[in-house]
mmCIF file of C-alpha atoms and ligand atoms in Angstrom:
data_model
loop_
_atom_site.group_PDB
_atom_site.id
_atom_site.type_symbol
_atom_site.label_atom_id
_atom_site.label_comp_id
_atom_site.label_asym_id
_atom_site.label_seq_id
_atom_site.Cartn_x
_atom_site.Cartn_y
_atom_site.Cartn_z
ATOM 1 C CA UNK A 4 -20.559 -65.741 72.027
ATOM 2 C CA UNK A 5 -17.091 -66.507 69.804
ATOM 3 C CA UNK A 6 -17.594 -67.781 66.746
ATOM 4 C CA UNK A 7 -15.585 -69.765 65.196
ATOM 5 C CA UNK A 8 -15.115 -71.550 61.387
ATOM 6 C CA UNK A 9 -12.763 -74.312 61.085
ATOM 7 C CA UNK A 10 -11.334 -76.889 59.079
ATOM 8 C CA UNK A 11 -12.375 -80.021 60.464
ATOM 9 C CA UNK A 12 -12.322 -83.998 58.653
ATOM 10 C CA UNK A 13 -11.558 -81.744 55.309
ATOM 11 C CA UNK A 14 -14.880 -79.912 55.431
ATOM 12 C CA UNK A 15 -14.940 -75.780 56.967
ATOM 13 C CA UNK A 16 -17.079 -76.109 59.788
ATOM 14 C CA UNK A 17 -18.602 -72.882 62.253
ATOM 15 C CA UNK A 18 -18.530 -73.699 65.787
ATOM 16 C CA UNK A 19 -18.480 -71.356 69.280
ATOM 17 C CA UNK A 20 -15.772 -71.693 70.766
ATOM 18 C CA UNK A 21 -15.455 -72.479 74.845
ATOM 19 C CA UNK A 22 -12.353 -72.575 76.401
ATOM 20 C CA UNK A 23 -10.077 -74.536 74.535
ATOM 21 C CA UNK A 24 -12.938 -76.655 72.493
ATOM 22 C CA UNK A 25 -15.173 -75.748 69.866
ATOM 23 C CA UNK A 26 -18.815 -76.913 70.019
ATOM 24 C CA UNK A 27 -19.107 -77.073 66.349
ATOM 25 C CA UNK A 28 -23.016 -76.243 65.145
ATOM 26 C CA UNK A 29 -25.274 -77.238 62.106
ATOM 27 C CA UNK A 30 -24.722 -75.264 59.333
ATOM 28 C CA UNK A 31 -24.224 -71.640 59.566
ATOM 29 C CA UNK A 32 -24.632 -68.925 62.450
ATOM 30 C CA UNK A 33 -26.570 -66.491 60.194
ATOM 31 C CA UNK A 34 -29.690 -67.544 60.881
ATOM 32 C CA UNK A 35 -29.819 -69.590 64.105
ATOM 33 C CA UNK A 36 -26.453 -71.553 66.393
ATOM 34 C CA UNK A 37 -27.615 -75.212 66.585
ATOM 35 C CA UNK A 38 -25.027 -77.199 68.463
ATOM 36 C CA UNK A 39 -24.456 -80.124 66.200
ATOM 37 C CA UNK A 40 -22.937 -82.478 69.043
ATOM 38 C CA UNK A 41 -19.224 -82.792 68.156
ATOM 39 C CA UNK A 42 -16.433 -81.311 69.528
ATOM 40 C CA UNK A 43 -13.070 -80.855 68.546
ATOM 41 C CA UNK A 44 -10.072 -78.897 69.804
ATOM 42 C CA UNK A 45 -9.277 -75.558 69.297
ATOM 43 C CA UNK A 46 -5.972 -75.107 67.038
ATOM 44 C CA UNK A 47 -5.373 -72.001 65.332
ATOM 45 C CA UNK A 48 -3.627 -73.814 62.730
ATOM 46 C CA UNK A 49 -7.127 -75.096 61.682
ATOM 47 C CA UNK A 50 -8.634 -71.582 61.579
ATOM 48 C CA UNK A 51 -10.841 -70.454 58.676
ATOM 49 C CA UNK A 52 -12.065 -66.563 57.858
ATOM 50 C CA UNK A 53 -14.920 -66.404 59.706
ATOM 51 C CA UNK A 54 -17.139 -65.004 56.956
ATOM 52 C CA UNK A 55 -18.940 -65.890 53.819
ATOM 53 C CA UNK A 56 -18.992 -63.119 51.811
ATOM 54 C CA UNK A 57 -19.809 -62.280 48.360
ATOM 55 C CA UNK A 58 -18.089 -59.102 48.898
ATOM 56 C CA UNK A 59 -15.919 -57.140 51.518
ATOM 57 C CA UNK A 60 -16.846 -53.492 51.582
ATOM 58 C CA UNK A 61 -14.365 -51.523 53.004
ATOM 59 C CA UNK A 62 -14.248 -47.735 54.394
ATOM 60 C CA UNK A 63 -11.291 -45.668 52.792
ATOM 61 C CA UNK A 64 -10.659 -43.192 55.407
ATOM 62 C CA UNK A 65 -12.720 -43.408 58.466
ATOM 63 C CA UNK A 66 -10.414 -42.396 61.386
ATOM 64 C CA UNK A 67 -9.603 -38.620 60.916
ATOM 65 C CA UNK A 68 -6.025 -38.682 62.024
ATOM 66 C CA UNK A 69 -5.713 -41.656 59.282
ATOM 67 C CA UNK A 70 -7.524 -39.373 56.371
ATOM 68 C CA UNK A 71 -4.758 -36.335 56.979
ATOM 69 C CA UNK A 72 -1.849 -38.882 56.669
ATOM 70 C CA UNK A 73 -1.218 -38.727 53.593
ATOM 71 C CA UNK A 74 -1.689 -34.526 53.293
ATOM 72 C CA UNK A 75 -5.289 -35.068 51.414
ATOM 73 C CA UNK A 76 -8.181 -33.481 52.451
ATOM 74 C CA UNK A 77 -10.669 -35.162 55.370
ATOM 75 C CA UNK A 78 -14.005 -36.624 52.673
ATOM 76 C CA UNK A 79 -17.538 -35.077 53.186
ATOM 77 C CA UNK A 80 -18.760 -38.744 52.847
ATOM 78 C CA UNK A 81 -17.311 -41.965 53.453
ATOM 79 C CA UNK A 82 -15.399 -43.411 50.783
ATOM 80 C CA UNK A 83 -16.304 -46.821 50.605
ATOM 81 C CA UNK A 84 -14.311 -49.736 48.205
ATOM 82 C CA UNK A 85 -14.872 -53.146 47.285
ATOM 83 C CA UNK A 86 -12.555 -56.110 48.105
ATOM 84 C CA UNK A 87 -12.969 -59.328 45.621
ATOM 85 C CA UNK A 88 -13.933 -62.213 47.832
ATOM 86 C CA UNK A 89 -11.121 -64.092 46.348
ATOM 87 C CA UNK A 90 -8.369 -61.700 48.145
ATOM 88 C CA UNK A 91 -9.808 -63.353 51.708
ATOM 89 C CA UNK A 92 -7.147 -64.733 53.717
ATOM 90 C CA UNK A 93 -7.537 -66.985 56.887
ATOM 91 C CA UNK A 94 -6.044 -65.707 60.430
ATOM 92 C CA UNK A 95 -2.614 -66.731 60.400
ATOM 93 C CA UNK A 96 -2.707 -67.481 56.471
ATOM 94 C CA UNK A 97 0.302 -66.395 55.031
ATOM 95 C CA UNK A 98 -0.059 -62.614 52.833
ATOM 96 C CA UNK A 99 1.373 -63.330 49.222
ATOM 97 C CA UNK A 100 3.861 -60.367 48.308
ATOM 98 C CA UNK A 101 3.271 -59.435 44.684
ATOM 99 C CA UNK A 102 6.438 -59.228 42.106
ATOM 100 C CA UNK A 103 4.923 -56.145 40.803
ATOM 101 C CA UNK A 104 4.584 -54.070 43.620
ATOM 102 C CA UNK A 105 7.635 -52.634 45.549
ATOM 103 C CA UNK A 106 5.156 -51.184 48.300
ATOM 104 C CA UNK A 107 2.774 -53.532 50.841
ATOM 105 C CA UNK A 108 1.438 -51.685 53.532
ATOM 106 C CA UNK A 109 -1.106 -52.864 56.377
ATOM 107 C CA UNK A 110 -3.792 -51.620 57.577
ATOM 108 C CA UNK A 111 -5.244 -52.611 61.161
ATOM 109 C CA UNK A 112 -8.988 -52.689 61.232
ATOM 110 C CA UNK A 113 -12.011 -53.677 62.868
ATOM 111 C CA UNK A 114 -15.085 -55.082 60.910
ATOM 112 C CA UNK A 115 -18.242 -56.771 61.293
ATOM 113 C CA UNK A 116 -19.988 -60.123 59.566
ATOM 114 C CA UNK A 117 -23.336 -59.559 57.861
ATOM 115 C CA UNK A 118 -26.272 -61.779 59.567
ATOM 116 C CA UNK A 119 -29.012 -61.006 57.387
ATOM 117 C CA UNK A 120 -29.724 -59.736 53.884
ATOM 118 C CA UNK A 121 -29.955 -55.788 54.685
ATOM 119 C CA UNK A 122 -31.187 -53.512 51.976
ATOM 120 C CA UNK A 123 -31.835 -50.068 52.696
ATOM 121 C CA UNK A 124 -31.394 -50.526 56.129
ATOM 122 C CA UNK A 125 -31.924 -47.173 58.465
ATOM 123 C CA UNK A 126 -29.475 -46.650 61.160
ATOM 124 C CA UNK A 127 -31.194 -47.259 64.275
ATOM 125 C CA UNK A 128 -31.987 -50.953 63.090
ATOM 126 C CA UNK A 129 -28.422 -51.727 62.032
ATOM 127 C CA UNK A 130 -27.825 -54.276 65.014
ATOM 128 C CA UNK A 131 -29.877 -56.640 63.667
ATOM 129 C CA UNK A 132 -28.255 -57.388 60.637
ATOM 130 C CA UNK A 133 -24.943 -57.552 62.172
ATOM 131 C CA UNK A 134 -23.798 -61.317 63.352
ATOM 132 C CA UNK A 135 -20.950 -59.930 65.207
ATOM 133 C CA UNK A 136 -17.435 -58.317 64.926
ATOM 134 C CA UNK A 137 -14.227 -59.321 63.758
ATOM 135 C CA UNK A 138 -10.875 -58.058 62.954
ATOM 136 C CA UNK A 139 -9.156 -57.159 59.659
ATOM 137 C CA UNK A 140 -5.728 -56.379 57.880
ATOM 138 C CA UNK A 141 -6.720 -54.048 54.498
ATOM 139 C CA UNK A 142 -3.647 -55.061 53.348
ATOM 140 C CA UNK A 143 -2.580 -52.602 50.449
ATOM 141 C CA UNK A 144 -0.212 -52.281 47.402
ATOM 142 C CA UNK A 145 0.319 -48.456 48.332
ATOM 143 C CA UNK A 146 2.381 -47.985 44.883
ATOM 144 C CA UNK A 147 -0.320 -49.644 42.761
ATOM 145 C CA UNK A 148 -3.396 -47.726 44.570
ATOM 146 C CA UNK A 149 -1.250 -44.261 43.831
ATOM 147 C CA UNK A 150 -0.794 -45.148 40.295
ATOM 148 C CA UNK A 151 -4.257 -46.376 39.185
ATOM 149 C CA UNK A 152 -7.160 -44.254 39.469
ATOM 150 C CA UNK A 153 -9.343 -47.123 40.978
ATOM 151 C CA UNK A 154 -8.103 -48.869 44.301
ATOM 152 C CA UNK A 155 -9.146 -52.242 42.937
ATOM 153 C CA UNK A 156 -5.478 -53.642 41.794
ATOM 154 C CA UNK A 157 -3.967 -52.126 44.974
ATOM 155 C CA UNK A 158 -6.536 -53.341 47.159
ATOM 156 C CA UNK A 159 -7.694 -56.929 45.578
ATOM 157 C CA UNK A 160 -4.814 -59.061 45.267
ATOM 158 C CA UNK A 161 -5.605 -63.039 46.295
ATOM 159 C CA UNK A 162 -4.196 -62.742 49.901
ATOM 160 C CA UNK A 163 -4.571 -59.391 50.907
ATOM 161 C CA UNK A 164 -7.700 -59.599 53.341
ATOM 162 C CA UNK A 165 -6.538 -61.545 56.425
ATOM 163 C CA UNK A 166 -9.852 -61.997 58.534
ATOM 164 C CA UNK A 167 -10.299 -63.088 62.081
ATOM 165 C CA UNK A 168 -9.545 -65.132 64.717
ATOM 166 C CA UNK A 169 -13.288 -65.034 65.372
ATOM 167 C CA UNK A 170 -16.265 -62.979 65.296
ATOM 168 C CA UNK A 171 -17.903 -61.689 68.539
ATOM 169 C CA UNK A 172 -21.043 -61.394 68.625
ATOM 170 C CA UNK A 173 -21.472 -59.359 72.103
ATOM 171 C CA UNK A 174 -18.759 -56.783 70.980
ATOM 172 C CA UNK A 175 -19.837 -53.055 71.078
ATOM 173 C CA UNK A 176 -17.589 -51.041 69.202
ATOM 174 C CA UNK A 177 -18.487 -47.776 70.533
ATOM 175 C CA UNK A 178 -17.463 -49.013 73.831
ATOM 176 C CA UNK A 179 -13.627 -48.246 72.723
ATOM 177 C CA UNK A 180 -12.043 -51.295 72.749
ATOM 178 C CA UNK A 181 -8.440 -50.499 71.784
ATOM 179 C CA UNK A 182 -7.787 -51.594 68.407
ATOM 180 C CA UNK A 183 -3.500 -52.229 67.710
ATOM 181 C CA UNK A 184 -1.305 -53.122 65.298
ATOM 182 C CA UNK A 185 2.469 -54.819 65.575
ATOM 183 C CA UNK A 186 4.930 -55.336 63.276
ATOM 184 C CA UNK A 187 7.299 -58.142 64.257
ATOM 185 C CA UNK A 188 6.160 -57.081 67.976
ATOM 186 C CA UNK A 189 6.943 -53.265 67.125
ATOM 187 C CA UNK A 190 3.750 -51.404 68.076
ATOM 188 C CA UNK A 191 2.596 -49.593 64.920
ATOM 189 C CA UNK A 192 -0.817 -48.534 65.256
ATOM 190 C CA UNK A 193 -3.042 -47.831 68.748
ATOM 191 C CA UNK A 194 -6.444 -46.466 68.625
ATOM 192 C CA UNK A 195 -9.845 -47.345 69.826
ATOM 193 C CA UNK A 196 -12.618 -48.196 68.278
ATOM 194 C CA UNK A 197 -15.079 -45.522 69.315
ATOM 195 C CA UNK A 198 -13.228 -43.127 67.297
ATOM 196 C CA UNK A 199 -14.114 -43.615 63.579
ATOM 197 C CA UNK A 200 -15.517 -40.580 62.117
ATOM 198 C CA UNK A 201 -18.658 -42.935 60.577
ATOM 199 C CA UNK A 202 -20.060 -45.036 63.511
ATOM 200 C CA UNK A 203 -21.226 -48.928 62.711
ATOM 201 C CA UNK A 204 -25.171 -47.881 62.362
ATOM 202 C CA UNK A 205 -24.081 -44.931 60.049
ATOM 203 C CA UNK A 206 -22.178 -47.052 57.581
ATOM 204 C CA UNK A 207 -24.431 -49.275 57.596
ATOM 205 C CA UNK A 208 -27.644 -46.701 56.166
ATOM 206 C CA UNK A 209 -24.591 -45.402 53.649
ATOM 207 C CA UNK A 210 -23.221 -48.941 52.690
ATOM 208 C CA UNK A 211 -27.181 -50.198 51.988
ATOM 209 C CA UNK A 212 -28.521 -47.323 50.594
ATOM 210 C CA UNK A 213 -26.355 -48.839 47.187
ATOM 211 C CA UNK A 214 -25.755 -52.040 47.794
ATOM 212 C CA UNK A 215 -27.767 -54.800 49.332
ATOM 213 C CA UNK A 216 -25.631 -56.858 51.837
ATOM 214 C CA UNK A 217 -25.689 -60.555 52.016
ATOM 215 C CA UNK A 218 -25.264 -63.216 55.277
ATOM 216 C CA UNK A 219 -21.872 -63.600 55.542
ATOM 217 C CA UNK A 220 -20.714 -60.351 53.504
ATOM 218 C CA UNK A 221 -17.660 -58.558 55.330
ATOM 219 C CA UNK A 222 -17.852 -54.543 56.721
ATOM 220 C CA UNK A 223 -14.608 -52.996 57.063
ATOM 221 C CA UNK A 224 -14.561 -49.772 58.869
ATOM 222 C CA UNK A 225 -11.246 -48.363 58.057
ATOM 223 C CA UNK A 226 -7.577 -47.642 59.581
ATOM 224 C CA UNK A 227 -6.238 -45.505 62.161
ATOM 225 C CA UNK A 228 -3.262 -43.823 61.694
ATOM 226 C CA UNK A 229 0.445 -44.858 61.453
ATOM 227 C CA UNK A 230 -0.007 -47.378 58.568
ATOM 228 C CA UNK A 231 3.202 -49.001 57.039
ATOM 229 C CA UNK A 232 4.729 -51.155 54.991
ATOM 230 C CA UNK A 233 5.681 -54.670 55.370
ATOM 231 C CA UNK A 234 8.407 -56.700 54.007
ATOM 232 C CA UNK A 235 8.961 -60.895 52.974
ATOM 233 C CA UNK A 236 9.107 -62.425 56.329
ATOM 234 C CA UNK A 237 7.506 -59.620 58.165
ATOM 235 C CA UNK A 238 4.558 -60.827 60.928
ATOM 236 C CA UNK A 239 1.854 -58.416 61.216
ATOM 237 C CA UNK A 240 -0.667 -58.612 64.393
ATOM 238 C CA UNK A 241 -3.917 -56.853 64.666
ATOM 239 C CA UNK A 242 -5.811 -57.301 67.762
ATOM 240 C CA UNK A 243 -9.082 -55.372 68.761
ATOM 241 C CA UNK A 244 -9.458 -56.265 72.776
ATOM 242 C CA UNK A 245 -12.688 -58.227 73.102
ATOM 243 C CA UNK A 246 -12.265 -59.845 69.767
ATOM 244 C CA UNK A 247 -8.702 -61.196 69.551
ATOM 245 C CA UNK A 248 -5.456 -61.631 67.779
ATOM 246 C CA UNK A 249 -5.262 -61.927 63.892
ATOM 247 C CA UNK A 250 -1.965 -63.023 62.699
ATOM 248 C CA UNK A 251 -0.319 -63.219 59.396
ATOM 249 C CA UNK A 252 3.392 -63.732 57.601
ATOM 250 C CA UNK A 253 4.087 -62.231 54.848
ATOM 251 C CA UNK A 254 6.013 -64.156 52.007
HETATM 252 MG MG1 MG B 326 -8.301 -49.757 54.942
#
């Protein structure tokens, strides 16, 4: 099943999506899909994040060709960061450069949308608090994160967590699905989604042993390799095969 949230008579509304319609439901997917009745048609334009989160937790360096780029050495654990809710961005929202900041990089990602509230959750049960799978852009002020000693600034500026098109909720990620990244069309970044060091079920023991995830919260699993920066202007696609295409300007 696709799921979709969209804007629709003013109000954001979740629907799945069939074909070139969306069956919008009652309320939200987290605890049960309830077809509401209406229909309308699918336009990207009209897209939403499809999340609710209170937080985005994101992995720092999960793919291991990823955590040598930069010459540093591989972590013993995952490194995990926090997001503000308030840098969400909707698929093909536009990704606000800052003034101060004279480095934007992307970062190509798959994540997944918390279903349930999941506190100290043990591996093995991990599918059942996961509504389904999405994709990401970390987008990061590379010069900022270097210079402070927390990745908060770098990481959490209004804009810079483009989520979407739509969260599947049959994907399995350690099927491989090939996870890629273009700038302006350019191939940048080409992995698959089997290879993160920390598997889904794994972060999600880690992520829950310290914090207690809420419906709706956002999982971030991390970037392969080859990240870069991006400039006014630039477009920026990542697209996990299964999920789709999440696509975002920069300005
Ligand atoms: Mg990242």
């Amino acid at each position: 099943m696709i799921l979709v949230k969209i804007r629709h008579e003013g109000l954001a509304r979740w629907g799945v999506l069939a074909g070139e319609t969306v069956l919008l439901i009652e309320g939200t997917p987290y605890e049960s899909v309830v077809p509401s009745g209406e229909t309308v048609p699918y336009d990207p334009a009209a897209l939403l994040a499809p999340c609710d989160p209170t937080k985005i937790v994101c992995i720092g360096k999960n793919y291991y060709d990823h955590a040598v780029e930069f010459g540093e050495p591989v972590p013993e654990t995952p490194t995990i960061f926090i997001k503000p809710a308030t840098s969400l961005n909707d698929p093909f929202g536009e990704v606000e450069y800052p003034s101060c900041s004279q480095r934007v990089d992307f970062e190509g990602e798959f994540g997944f949308v918390i279903k349930k509230t999941a506190h100290k959750v043990r591996a093995e049960d991990a599918a059942e608090y996961i509504l389904g799978y999405t994709c990401v852009n970390d987008v990061t002020a590379r010069d900022i994160q270097k210079k402070d000693a927390q990745w908060t600034r770098g990481k959490g500026f209004d804009t810079f967590c483009p989520v979407g098109p739509a969260v599947e909720t049959d994907f399995d990620p350690s099927s491989g699905a090939r996870i890629r990244t273009w700038l302006n069309d350019e191939l940048k970044q080409d992995s698959t989604t089997d290879n993160l060091m920390w598997d889904v079920p794994f972060l999600m023991e880690f992520i829950t042993e310290c914090m207690t995830l809420l419906p709706g919260d956002v999982v971030s699993t991390g970037t392969p390799v080859n990240v870069g920066p991006m400039q006014r202007g630039d477009t920026v696609r990542v697209r996990v095969d299964g999920i789709g295409d999440l696509i975002n300007t920069v300005r």
